[in-house]
Short mmCIF file of C-alpha atoms in Angstrom, two decimals:
data_model
loop_
_atom_site.label_atom_id
_atom_site.label_comp_id
_atom_site.label_asym_id
_atom_site.label_seq_id
_atom_site.Cartn_x
_atom_site.Cartn_y
_atom_site.Cartn_z
CA MET A 1 -28.89 -122.89 14.99
CA ASN A 2 -27.10 -125.96 16.18
CA ARG A 3 -28.76 -129.36 15.81
CA ARG A 4 -25.91 -131.80 16.42
CA ALA A 5 -22.63 -131.39 18.26
CA GLY A 6 -19.30 -133.19 18.08
CA VAL A 7 -18.31 -136.13 20.31
CA LEU A 8 -17.48 -134.99 23.80
CA VAL A 9 -14.15 -135.59 25.47
CA ALA A 10 -13.64 -136.52 29.11
CA VAL A 11 -12.75 -133.69 31.44
CA GLY A 12 -9.68 -133.56 33.63
CA ALA A 13 -9.19 -132.12 37.09
CA THR A 14 -10.99 -128.99 38.24
CA VAL A 15 -8.95 -125.88 38.90
CA THR A 16 -9.13 -124.70 42.50
CA ALA A 17 -7.74 -121.23 41.92
CA LEU A 18 -7.37 -118.98 38.91
CA VAL A 19 -4.22 -117.25 37.86
CA THR A 20 -5.06 -113.56 38.03
CA GLY A 21 -1.76 -112.05 36.98
CA MET A 22 -1.10 -111.31 33.32
CA GLN A 23 2.22 -111.91 31.62
CA SER A 24 3.68 -109.49 29.13
CA ALA A 25 4.00 -110.49 25.50
CA ALA A 26 7.40 -111.63 24.30
CA THR A 27 8.80 -110.71 20.92
CA ALA A 28 7.60 -113.95 19.35
CA GLY A 29 4.26 -113.79 21.14
CA PRO A 30 2.81 -114.05 24.62
CA ALA A 31 4.80 -115.76 27.31
CA ALA A 32 4.08 -119.44 27.88
CA PRO A 33 1.43 -120.25 30.49
CA ARG A 34 2.77 -120.70 33.98
CA ALA A 35 3.44 -124.28 34.93
CA GLY A 36 0.74 -125.58 37.19
CA ALA A 37 -1.80 -122.88 36.39
CA LEU A 38 -4.08 -125.59 35.05
CA LYS A 39 -3.90 -129.32 35.59
CA TRP A 40 -3.99 -131.13 32.26
CA THR A 41 -4.65 -134.83 31.88
CA ALA A 42 -4.46 -136.98 28.76
CA CYS A 43 -7.80 -137.44 27.01
CA ALA A 44 -6.63 -138.60 23.61
CA THR A 45 -8.99 -139.96 21.00
CA GLU A 46 -8.17 -142.07 17.97
CA GLU A 47 -8.68 -139.00 15.78
CA HIS A 48 -6.82 -136.61 18.05
CA PRO A 49 -4.09 -138.47 19.94
CA LYS A 50 -2.49 -135.33 21.41
CA LEU A 51 -5.52 -133.98 23.21
CA GLU A 52 -5.28 -133.06 26.88
CA CYS A 53 -8.17 -131.95 29.08
CA SER A 54 -8.70 -129.71 32.06
CA SER A 55 -11.38 -127.48 33.54
CA VAL A 56 -11.73 -124.05 35.05
CA LYS A 57 -14.15 -122.39 37.46
CA VAL A 58 -15.98 -119.24 36.36
CA PRO A 59 -18.58 -117.14 38.18
CA LEU A 60 -22.16 -118.00 37.36
CA ASP A 61 -22.84 -114.27 37.63
CA HIS A 62 -19.90 -112.12 36.59
CA ALA A 63 -21.41 -109.24 38.57
CA ASP A 64 -20.78 -111.39 41.65
CA PRO A 65 -17.34 -112.91 41.02
CA SER A 66 -17.04 -114.36 44.52
CA GLY A 67 -20.46 -116.02 44.33
CA ARG A 68 -21.48 -119.39 42.92
CA GLN A 69 -18.98 -120.92 40.52
CA ILE A 70 -19.66 -123.20 37.55
CA THR A 71 -17.19 -125.33 35.60
CA LEU A 72 -16.03 -125.07 32.00
CA ALA A 73 -14.43 -128.08 30.32
CA LEU A 74 -11.25 -127.36 28.36
CA SER A 75 -9.10 -129.27 25.89
CA ARG A 76 -5.65 -128.58 24.52
CA VAL A 77 -3.15 -129.58 21.89
CA ARG A 78 0.08 -128.21 23.33
CA HIS A 79 2.64 -126.21 21.38
CA THR A 80 5.90 -127.99 20.54
CA ALA A 81 7.93 -125.27 18.83
CA LYS A 82 10.46 -123.01 20.54
CA THR A 83 8.58 -120.02 19.18
CA PHE A 84 5.39 -119.79 21.20
CA GLN A 85 2.58 -117.47 20.08
CA GLY A 86 0.22 -118.09 22.96
CA PRO A 87 -3.16 -119.81 23.27
CA LEU A 88 -5.45 -120.10 20.25
CA LEU A 89 -9.00 -120.54 21.55
CA VAL A 90 -11.35 -122.18 19.06
CA ASN A 91 -15.14 -122.18 19.02
CA PRO A 92 -17.38 -124.10 16.58
CA GLY A 93 -20.48 -121.98 17.08
CA GLY A 94 -24.01 -122.90 18.01
CA PRO A 95 -24.59 -121.45 20.51
CA GLY A 96 -24.42 -124.84 22.11
CA ALA A 97 -21.77 -126.76 20.17
CA SER A 98 -19.03 -128.53 22.08
CA GLY A 99 -15.57 -127.26 21.26
CA LEU A 100 -13.43 -129.94 22.89
CA LYS A 101 -12.68 -131.91 19.73
CA THR A 102 -12.41 -128.72 17.71
CA ALA A 103 -9.00 -128.13 19.27
CA GLY A 104 -7.78 -131.41 17.81
CA PHE A 105 -9.29 -130.64 14.42
CA VAL A 106 -7.74 -127.17 14.18
CA ALA A 107 -4.33 -128.34 15.38
CA ALA A 108 -4.34 -131.13 12.80
CA SER A 109 -5.67 -128.93 9.99
CA LEU A 110 -3.24 -126.04 10.29
CA PRO A 111 0.23 -126.48 8.77
CA ALA A 112 2.34 -128.32 11.33
CA LYS A 113 4.83 -125.48 11.70
CA VAL A 114 2.05 -123.02 12.52
CA ALA A 115 0.09 -125.32 14.83
CA ALA A 116 3.28 -126.11 16.74
CA GLN A 117 3.56 -122.46 17.78
CA TYR A 118 0.21 -122.37 19.56
CA ASP A 119 -1.53 -124.05 22.43
CA VAL A 120 -4.79 -124.80 20.60
CA ILE A 121 -7.52 -124.59 23.24
CA GLY A 122 -11.01 -126.01 22.87
CA PHE A 123 -13.77 -125.39 25.39
CA ASP A 124 -17.36 -126.23 26.16
CA PRO A 125 -19.11 -122.91 26.88
CA ARG A 126 -21.26 -122.62 29.98
CA GLY A 127 -24.10 -125.14 29.97
CA VAL A 128 -22.58 -127.19 27.14
CA GLY A 129 -21.45 -130.81 27.04
CA SER A 130 -18.86 -131.61 29.66
CA SER A 131 -19.12 -128.23 31.36
CA GLN A 132 -21.12 -128.37 34.57
CA PRO A 133 -23.98 -127.91 35.04
CA ALA A 134 -25.12 -128.88 31.54
CA LEU A 135 -28.57 -128.03 30.23
CA ASN A 136 -31.23 -130.41 28.97
CA CYS A 137 -34.61 -128.70 29.09
CA ARG A 138 -36.87 -131.42 27.73
CA PRO A 139 -35.46 -134.87 26.98
CA GLY A 140 -37.07 -136.40 23.93
CA HIS A 141 -38.20 -133.06 22.51
CA PHE A 142 -37.19 -134.11 18.98
CA ALA A 143 -38.40 -137.71 19.20
CA PRO A 144 -40.01 -138.76 15.91
CA VAL A 145 -42.53 -138.49 14.46
CA ARG A 146 -43.20 -134.80 15.15
CA PRO A 147 -46.19 -132.90 13.75
CA ASP A 148 -45.83 -131.67 10.19
CA SER A 149 -43.89 -128.39 10.21
CA LEU A 150 -46.54 -126.71 8.05
CA PRO A 151 -49.36 -125.46 10.30
CA LEU A 152 -52.04 -125.86 7.67
CA ASP A 153 -54.78 -126.19 10.29
CA VAL A 154 -55.44 -124.91 13.79
CA ARG A 155 -54.80 -128.31 15.36
CA THR A 156 -51.27 -128.61 13.95
CA GLU A 157 -50.41 -125.07 14.98
CA ARG A 158 -51.63 -125.74 18.52
CA GLU A 159 -49.61 -128.95 18.72
CA HIS A 160 -46.45 -127.05 17.85
CA LEU A 161 -47.19 -124.23 20.26
CA THR A 162 -47.82 -126.76 23.01
CA ARG A 163 -44.45 -128.39 22.29
CA ALA A 164 -42.70 -125.01 22.36
CA ARG A 165 -44.39 -124.02 25.61
CA SER A 166 -43.51 -127.39 27.16
CA PHE A 167 -39.88 -126.90 26.22
CA THR A 168 -39.85 -123.50 27.90
CA VAL A 169 -41.51 -124.91 31.01
CA GLY A 170 -38.87 -127.65 31.06
CA CYS A 171 -36.08 -125.09 30.93
CA THR A 172 -37.62 -123.09 33.73
CA SER A 173 -38.29 -126.05 35.99
CA ARG A 174 -34.90 -127.68 35.45
CA HIS A 175 -32.58 -124.72 35.09
CA ALA A 176 -34.21 -121.64 36.61
CA ASP A 177 -30.98 -120.71 38.41
CA LEU A 178 -28.93 -120.82 35.21
CA LEU A 179 -31.22 -119.19 32.65
CA PRO A 180 -30.61 -115.56 33.70
CA HIS A 181 -26.90 -116.11 33.09
CA MET A 182 -27.10 -117.92 29.75
CA ASN A 183 -26.14 -115.25 27.24
CA THR A 184 -23.32 -114.28 24.91
CA ALA A 185 -21.98 -111.50 27.13
CA ALA A 186 -21.52 -113.96 30.01
CA MET A 187 -19.81 -116.45 27.69
CA ALA A 188 -17.44 -113.74 26.46
CA LYS A 189 -16.53 -112.90 30.05
CA ASP A 190 -15.95 -116.61 30.66
CA LEU A 191 -13.34 -116.53 27.89
CA ASP A 192 -11.38 -113.90 29.74
CA VAL A 193 -11.34 -116.07 32.85
CA VAL A 194 -9.97 -118.89 30.66
CA ARG A 195 -7.32 -116.51 29.30
CA GLN A 196 -6.24 -115.63 32.83
CA ALA A 197 -6.18 -119.29 33.85
CA LEU A 198 -3.89 -119.98 30.90
CA GLY A 199 -1.55 -117.28 32.15
CA ALA A 200 -1.71 -115.32 28.92
CA GLY A 201 -1.76 -111.53 28.66
CA LYS A 202 -3.35 -111.79 25.23
CA MET A 203 -5.19 -114.57 23.47
CA ASN A 204 -5.72 -115.63 19.86
CA TYR A 205 -9.11 -116.81 18.67
CA LEU A 206 -10.71 -118.72 15.80
CA GLY A 207 -14.50 -118.71 15.77
CA TYR A 208 -16.94 -120.25 13.31
CA SER A 209 -20.56 -119.21 12.80
CA TYR A 210 -22.05 -118.10 16.14
CA GLY A 211 -18.45 -118.18 17.34
CA THR A 212 -17.88 -115.03 15.24
CA TYR A 213 -20.43 -113.14 17.33
CA LEU A 214 -18.95 -114.53 20.54
CA GLY A 215 -15.49 -113.42 19.38
CA ALA A 216 -16.70 -109.96 18.40
CA VAL A 217 -18.42 -109.53 21.77
CA TYR A 218 -15.23 -110.64 23.54
CA ALA A 219 -13.23 -108.09 21.55
CA LYS A 220 -15.74 -105.39 22.54
CA TYR A 221 -15.30 -106.13 26.25
CA PHE A 222 -11.59 -106.95 26.22
CA PRO A 223 -9.88 -105.36 23.19
CA GLN A 224 -6.61 -105.10 25.07
CA HIS A 225 -6.48 -108.89 25.44
CA VAL A 226 -6.96 -109.71 21.75
CA ARG A 227 -3.84 -110.61 19.80
CA ARG A 228 -5.14 -112.25 16.61
CA MET A 229 -8.70 -113.19 15.73
CA VAL A 230 -10.15 -115.14 12.79
CA LEU A 231 -13.93 -114.96 12.32
CA ASP A 232 -15.25 -117.45 9.77
CA SER A 233 -18.84 -117.11 8.45
CA ALA A 234 -19.95 -114.05 10.31
CA VAL A 235 -23.22 -113.57 12.11
CA ASN A 236 -24.75 -110.24 11.17
CA PRO A 237 -24.55 -108.32 14.47
CA ASP A 238 -27.45 -106.12 13.37
CA GLY A 239 -29.79 -109.12 12.98
CA VAL A 240 -29.56 -110.78 16.38
CA TRP A 241 -31.68 -112.98 16.41
CA TYR A 242 -35.26 -112.93 15.10
CA ARG A 243 -34.61 -111.19 11.80
CA ALA A 244 -31.47 -113.24 11.25
CA ASN A 245 -33.53 -116.41 11.34
CA LEU A 246 -36.01 -115.12 8.78
CA GLY A 247 -33.08 -114.21 6.54
CA GLN A 248 -31.65 -117.71 6.92
CA ASP A 249 -34.90 -119.18 5.62
CA LEU A 250 -34.38 -117.45 2.29
CA GLY A 251 -30.78 -118.64 2.15
CA PHE A 252 -31.56 -122.26 2.91
CA ASP A 253 -34.30 -122.34 0.31
CA ALA A 254 -31.79 -121.07 -2.25
CA ARG A 255 -29.31 -123.77 -1.24
CA HIS A 256 -32.05 -126.42 -1.50
CA LYS A 257 -32.72 -125.24 -5.03
CA ALA A 258 -28.98 -125.45 -5.70
CA PHE A 259 -29.07 -129.06 -4.47
CA ALA A 260 -31.96 -129.86 -6.81
CA ALA A 261 -30.06 -128.29 -9.71
CA TRP A 262 -27.00 -130.38 -8.85
CA VAL A 263 -29.10 -133.56 -8.82
CA ALA A 264 -30.53 -132.54 -12.20
CA ARG A 265 -27.03 -132.05 -13.63
CA HIS A 266 -26.29 -135.63 -12.59
CA HIS A 267 -29.41 -137.15 -14.12
CA ALA A 268 -27.28 -140.02 -15.48
CA THR A 269 -26.64 -141.08 -11.87
CA TYR A 270 -29.88 -140.25 -10.08
CA ARG A 271 -32.39 -140.54 -12.94
CA LEU A 272 -34.70 -137.91 -11.50
CA GLY A 273 -34.70 -135.73 -14.59
CA SER A 274 -32.54 -132.91 -15.90
CA ASP A 275 -34.96 -130.11 -15.04
CA PRO A 276 -34.13 -128.62 -11.59
CA ALA A 277 -37.74 -127.52 -11.06
CA LYS A 278 -39.02 -131.06 -11.62
CA VAL A 279 -36.35 -132.49 -9.30
CA GLU A 280 -37.39 -130.02 -6.62
CA ALA A 281 -41.05 -130.95 -7.19
CA ALA A 282 -40.10 -134.61 -6.69
CA TRP A 283 -38.56 -133.72 -3.32
CA TYR A 284 -41.76 -132.01 -2.20
CA ALA A 285 -43.78 -134.98 -3.45
CA MET A 286 -41.56 -137.17 -1.25
CA ARG A 287 -42.32 -134.86 1.66
CA THR A 288 -46.07 -135.21 1.04
CA SER A 289 -45.79 -138.98 0.82
CA LEU A 290 -43.91 -139.17 4.13
CA GLY A 291 -46.63 -137.08 5.73
CA LYS A 292 -49.07 -139.89 4.90
CA ALA A 293 -46.75 -142.80 5.74
CA PRO A 294 -43.56 -141.91 7.67
CA ALA A 295 -40.55 -143.96 6.64
CA ALA A 296 -39.79 -146.69 9.17
CA LYS A 297 -42.35 -144.93 11.38
CA ARG A 298 -39.60 -142.40 12.10
CA ILE A 299 -39.30 -139.97 9.22
CA GLY A 300 -42.18 -137.66 8.55
CA PRO A 301 -42.02 -134.23 6.91
CA ALA A 302 -40.31 -132.52 9.87
CA GLU A 303 -37.64 -135.23 10.13
CA LEU A 304 -37.12 -135.09 6.37
CA GLU A 305 -36.41 -131.36 6.62
CA ASP A 306 -34.01 -132.04 9.49
CA THR A 307 -32.21 -134.58 7.34
CA PHE A 308 -31.76 -132.38 4.28
CA LEU A 309 -31.03 -129.13 6.11
CA PRO A 310 -27.33 -130.01 6.60
CA GLY A 311 -26.98 -129.98 2.81
CA GLY A 312 -27.64 -126.26 3.04
CA TYR A 313 -24.61 -125.87 5.27
CA TYR A 314 -22.21 -128.07 3.33
CA ASN A 315 -22.51 -129.42 -0.21
CA GLY A 316 -20.18 -132.30 0.59
CA PHE A 317 -23.28 -133.99 2.02
CA TRP A 318 -25.19 -133.73 -1.25
CA PRO A 319 -24.09 -137.09 -2.72
CA TYR A 320 -25.35 -138.97 0.33
CA LEU A 321 -28.62 -137.04 0.46
CA ALA A 322 -29.15 -137.48 -3.28
CA ASP A 323 -28.72 -141.24 -3.05
CA ALA A 324 -31.39 -141.44 -0.34
CA PHE A 325 -33.68 -139.09 -2.24
CA ALA A 326 -33.37 -140.99 -5.53
CA ALA A 327 -33.85 -144.40 -3.94
CA TYR A 328 -37.08 -143.32 -2.28
CA VAL A 329 -38.53 -141.54 -5.31
CA ARG A 330 -37.65 -144.24 -7.83
CA THR A 331 -38.32 -147.40 -5.84
CA GLY A 332 -39.91 -146.42 -2.53
CA ALA A 333 -36.88 -147.80 -0.68
CA THR A 334 -36.37 -146.23 2.73
CA LYS A 335 -33.10 -147.81 3.93
CA SER A 336 -30.84 -145.03 2.63
CA LEU A 337 -33.28 -142.39 3.84
CA VAL A 338 -33.24 -143.83 7.35
CA GLU A 339 -29.43 -143.96 7.26
CA ALA A 340 -29.32 -140.33 6.16
CA TYR A 341 -31.69 -139.34 8.95
CA GLU A 342 -29.57 -141.13 11.54
CA SER A 343 -26.45 -139.45 10.20
CA PHE A 344 -27.70 -135.91 9.63
CA GLY A 345 -31.04 -135.33 11.31
CA ALA A 346 -31.54 -137.44 14.42
CA VAL A 347 -31.05 -135.68 17.77
CA ASP A 348 -29.37 -137.57 20.60
CA LYS A 349 -28.77 -136.43 24.21
CA GLN A 350 -25.82 -134.41 23.05
CA GLY A 351 -28.05 -132.67 20.52
CA GLU A 352 -30.70 -132.06 23.19
CA ASN A 353 -28.07 -130.32 25.30
CA SER A 354 -26.93 -128.25 22.34
CA TYR A 355 -30.48 -127.18 21.51
CA SER A 356 -31.19 -126.30 25.13
CA VAL A 357 -28.17 -124.00 25.27
CA TYR A 358 -29.00 -122.55 21.87
CA THR A 359 -32.50 -121.65 23.02
CA ALA A 360 -31.43 -120.30 26.40
CA VAL A 361 -28.81 -118.01 24.85
CA GLN A 362 -30.78 -116.76 21.87
CA CYS A 363 -33.99 -116.11 23.81
CA ARG A 364 -32.02 -114.17 26.45
CA ASP A 365 -29.65 -112.34 24.12
CA ALA A 366 -32.15 -110.24 22.21
CA ALA A 367 -35.83 -109.40 21.91
CA TRP A 368 -38.21 -111.80 20.16
CA PRO A 369 -41.83 -110.97 19.34
CA ARG A 370 -44.10 -112.06 22.18
CA SER A 371 -47.20 -112.11 19.98
CA TRP A 372 -47.66 -115.33 18.05
CA ASP A 373 -49.65 -113.37 15.50
CA THR A 374 -46.42 -111.61 14.51
CA TRP A 375 -44.60 -114.89 14.06
CA ARG A 376 -47.49 -116.37 12.07
CA ASP A 377 -47.66 -113.43 9.68
CA ASP A 378 -43.90 -113.16 9.21
CA ASN A 379 -43.30 -116.85 8.66
CA TRP A 380 -46.16 -117.32 6.20
CA ALA A 381 -44.84 -114.34 4.25
CA VAL A 382 -41.34 -115.85 4.11
CA HIS A 383 -42.70 -119.33 3.43
CA ALA A 384 -44.37 -118.02 0.29
CA LYS A 385 -40.88 -117.25 -1.07
CA ALA A 386 -38.90 -119.96 0.69
CA PRO A 387 -40.93 -123.07 1.59
CA PHE A 388 -38.06 -125.49 2.26
CA SER A 389 -37.41 -124.89 5.97
CA THR A 390 -39.16 -121.69 7.04
CA TRP A 391 -41.71 -123.31 9.33
CA ASN A 392 -39.26 -125.93 10.57
CA ASN A 393 -37.03 -123.06 11.68
CA ALA A 394 -39.95 -121.15 13.18
CA TRP A 395 -40.83 -124.05 15.48
CA TYR A 396 -37.16 -124.51 16.36
CA ASN A 397 -37.15 -120.98 17.76
CA ALA A 398 -40.73 -120.84 19.03
CA PRO A 399 -39.85 -121.35 22.73
CA CYS A 400 -38.70 -117.72 22.67
CA VAL A 401 -42.37 -116.68 22.40
CA PHE A 402 -42.89 -118.01 25.93
CA TRP A 403 -39.46 -117.28 27.43
CA PRO A 404 -39.83 -116.24 31.08
CA LEU A 405 -36.96 -113.73 31.10
CA ALA A 406 -36.68 -110.32 29.51
CA SER A 407 -34.06 -109.96 26.80
CA LEU A 408 -30.78 -108.24 27.54
CA GLY A 409 -30.37 -106.72 24.09
CA PRO A 410 -27.58 -107.49 21.63
CA THR A 411 -24.07 -106.11 22.10
CA ASP A 412 -22.94 -103.31 19.82
CA VAL A 413 -19.72 -104.87 18.55
CA THR A 414 -18.43 -101.71 16.85
CA ASN A 415 -14.76 -101.67 17.75
CA HIS A 416 -11.95 -99.18 17.19
CA ALA A 417 -9.68 -100.53 19.91
CA ALA A 418 -9.04 -104.17 19.01
CA PRO A 419 -6.22 -105.14 16.63
CA PRO A 420 -7.07 -106.01 13.00
CA VAL A 421 -9.32 -109.06 12.64
CA LEU A 422 -9.50 -111.48 9.69
CA ILE A 423 -13.06 -112.21 8.48
CA LEU A 424 -13.94 -114.98 6.01
CA GLN A 425 -17.27 -115.11 4.20
CA ALA A 426 -18.85 -117.08 1.33
CA THR A 427 -21.13 -115.14 -1.00
CA ASP A 428 -23.91 -117.76 -0.95
CA ASP A 429 -23.73 -118.91 2.66
CA ALA A 430 -27.25 -119.65 3.90
CA ALA A 431 -26.68 -119.85 7.66
CA THR A 432 -24.80 -116.56 7.91
CA PRO A 433 -25.58 -114.63 4.73
CA TYR A 434 -22.90 -112.57 3.01
CA GLU A 435 -24.25 -109.24 4.24
CA GLY A 436 -23.32 -110.25 7.78
CA GLY A 437 -19.65 -110.46 6.91
CA VAL A 438 -19.77 -107.06 5.22
CA THR A 439 -21.52 -105.52 8.23
CA LEU A 440 -19.05 -106.98 10.72
CA HIS A 441 -16.13 -105.85 8.54
CA ARG A 442 -17.50 -102.32 8.62
CA LYS A 443 -17.88 -102.35 12.41
CA LEU A 444 -14.38 -103.69 13.20
CA ARG A 445 -11.86 -101.01 12.32
CA GLY A 446 -8.81 -102.31 10.50
CA SER A 447 -10.38 -105.72 9.83
CA ARG A 448 -9.93 -107.51 6.52
CA LEU A 449 -12.66 -109.39 4.66
CA VAL A 450 -11.71 -112.38 2.49
CA VAL A 451 -14.60 -113.55 0.31
CA GLU A 452 -15.16 -116.96 -1.25
CA ASP A 453 -16.82 -115.93 -4.50
CA GLY A 454 -19.64 -118.29 -5.48
CA GLY A 455 -19.19 -120.40 -2.35
CA GLY A 456 -22.38 -121.76 -0.81
CA ASN A 457 -20.92 -123.54 2.18
CA HIS A 458 -20.96 -122.35 5.76
CA ALA A 459 -17.64 -122.38 7.66
CA ILE A 460 -15.06 -122.33 4.90
CA SER A 461 -11.57 -122.29 6.38
CA LEU A 462 -9.49 -125.41 7.01
CA SER A 463 -11.85 -127.23 4.65
CA GLY A 464 -9.71 -127.70 1.57
CA ASN A 465 -9.84 -124.26 -0.07
CA LYS A 466 -6.12 -123.58 -0.36
CA CYS A 467 -6.62 -119.90 -1.16
CA LEU A 468 -8.65 -119.24 1.98
CA ASP A 469 -6.39 -121.38 4.13
CA ARG A 470 -3.34 -119.45 2.95
CA TYR A 471 -4.79 -116.21 4.31
CA VAL A 472 -5.58 -117.87 7.65
CA THR A 473 -2.16 -119.49 7.86
CA ASP A 474 -0.23 -116.32 6.99
CA TYR A 475 -2.19 -114.35 9.56
CA LEU A 476 -1.70 -116.86 12.36
CA ALA A 477 1.97 -117.39 11.46
CA THR A 478 3.09 -113.76 11.14
CA GLY A 479 0.10 -111.45 11.55
CA LYS A 480 0.11 -110.72 7.81
CA LEU A 481 -3.22 -109.52 6.39
CA PRO A 482 -4.26 -108.77 2.81
CA PRO A 483 -4.00 -105.08 1.85
CA SER A 484 -7.11 -103.05 2.52
CA ALA A 485 -9.21 -102.66 -0.61
CA ALA A 486 -9.64 -99.17 -1.97
CA ALA A 487 -13.13 -99.92 -3.24
CA GLY A 488 -15.72 -102.56 -2.47
CA PRO A 489 -16.20 -104.52 0.74
CA ALA A 490 -13.85 -107.42 -0.08
CA ASP A 491 -10.15 -107.01 0.61
CA ALA A 492 -9.35 -110.34 -1.08
CA VAL A 493 -11.31 -112.87 -3.11
CA CYS A 494 -10.90 -116.63 -3.44
CA ALA A 495 -12.71 -118.88 -5.90
CA ALA A 496 -15.06 -121.47 -4.48
CA LYS A 497 -14.10 -125.13 -4.43
CA PRO A 498 -15.50 -127.35 -7.19
CA GLU A 499 -18.87 -128.97 -6.58
CA PRO A 500 -18.88 -132.53 -5.22
CA LYS A 501 -19.31 -135.50 -7.51
CA PRO A 502 -21.80 -138.34 -7.06
CA LEU A 503 -20.63 -141.32 -5.07
CA LYS A 504 -19.30 -144.24 -7.04
CA PRO A 505 -21.58 -147.29 -7.08
CA GLY A 506 -21.38 -149.19 -3.81
CA VAL A 507 -19.35 -146.46 -2.09
CA ARG A 508 -20.71 -144.83 1.04
CA THR A 509 -17.52 -143.52 2.63
CA GLY A 510 -14.33 -141.95 1.47
CA ALA A 511 -13.70 -138.58 -0.14
CA ALA A 512 -10.96 -136.32 -1.38
CA ASP A 513 -8.81 -134.71 1.31
CA GLY A 514 -10.61 -131.38 1.11
CA ASP A 515 -13.99 -133.08 1.31
CA ARG A 516 -12.89 -135.12 4.31
CA ALA A 517 -11.75 -131.95 6.06
CA GLY A 518 -15.02 -130.21 5.28
CA ALA A 519 -17.10 -133.13 6.48
CA ALA A 520 -15.05 -133.41 9.69
CA LEU A 521 -15.46 -129.70 10.38
CA HIS A 522 -19.21 -129.77 9.83
CA ARG A 523 -19.62 -132.73 12.14
CA LEU A 524 -18.08 -130.53 14.84
CA LEU A 525 -20.03 -127.41 14.00
CA GLY A 526 -23.45 -129.00 14.03
CA HIS A 527 -26.18 -128.29 11.53
CA ARG A 528 -27.91 -125.34 13.10
CA ASN A 529 -26.20 -122.03 13.73
#
């Protein structure tokens, strides 16, 4: 569920013809892309000065490859070493997150000697960001103040259902020609067109979150074109997508309780008490208060949930959220809360695009209940156990109740033909719970599962955990994987990173290197998966 995406990068020239021939792999890796196969132009940013951009045409309907074409935006950090291991395509998830800046992040985060051996390729999937056409089903859909997420009366429930129906109508009226072709299978086939355009016989891949499902689907369709693949924070392929969302609700409630416990451990800083239950009660009292008088006329209960949800993805955000929480509870001050909302919860045009793609893909990918009675019963049952974000998440996905297209059905990603894949999973990940990594590991023959024991963050590689990063680096450098475990699902285990510390007085920016890396990654991934 992706709420915010990274900053988009300008797109270079459009390719007029695709390279259809495939080059054989050299001893050190695939042959370098043919000169001129794609036209790359400089699109450097201050953060990523080596970025180049291009674009490629793909069929709107892969069953009609000579029919209408759409455009995918690409980015690249070019290899500089003599040893070239081919393209490394990177995807930050979503569905709906832009991947253009992710190429710069990954190239800068890998050890220089390893990054230099790859062309690190970012891309905006179909419908996303700088790819054309880009989706925006209903501008202003998340404008504050929205109705309270909790449908405690018939009127509130109807308001939410009207919003969900209006979003679906907006998608249909604006993008009727695209919606049938917005699905993971089509995006996976797009990747193979990108591979061909790069002139590579095989490609490497690093996918986070939803990007793990996209990668697994690609490997199902094109196992012969996979060289190395890293899947970080795995979607459970058996839960696509309705049941997966209900499972997330339980995970995010657990992470919210972990946040409250962390605030309680730092009572000397936040002065909200040392009892986690009382701290959590104070948060819900804040929610009730904002329902009566939204902060700055912008932050009601739904916006508050949006603001604190990113803390369930990444605990590096906890110090900022705790400051805003404590200031409001202790003094009624709203400045820090508004700043936190702007930073973590507010949805801009980029976020509207991301959400539109998310909805179009998930509603098309797999079956959702078409009876609202089913949703009502299921979500109230989960809410009783996990009240933090269950109904917020239900309304986020509610357009699928009214979706005009039949579902295609999820892809069975079971794979005995692809080469060994490296899977990374944290035991307490809320967005993609641990069981998903175990399930994917079981379905991909020869894969290895590296577990971050006690880790609660989502997307855990290249974020400062040296143990995890060593496995990723060794695999990308040489193909080395941990030995297969004789017993138990995990082939290797890494300890979680230490918890964050409260911000120093007067400090609102700055963090340790690992925390900076984690924050940078999560800005690219977005806050919904």
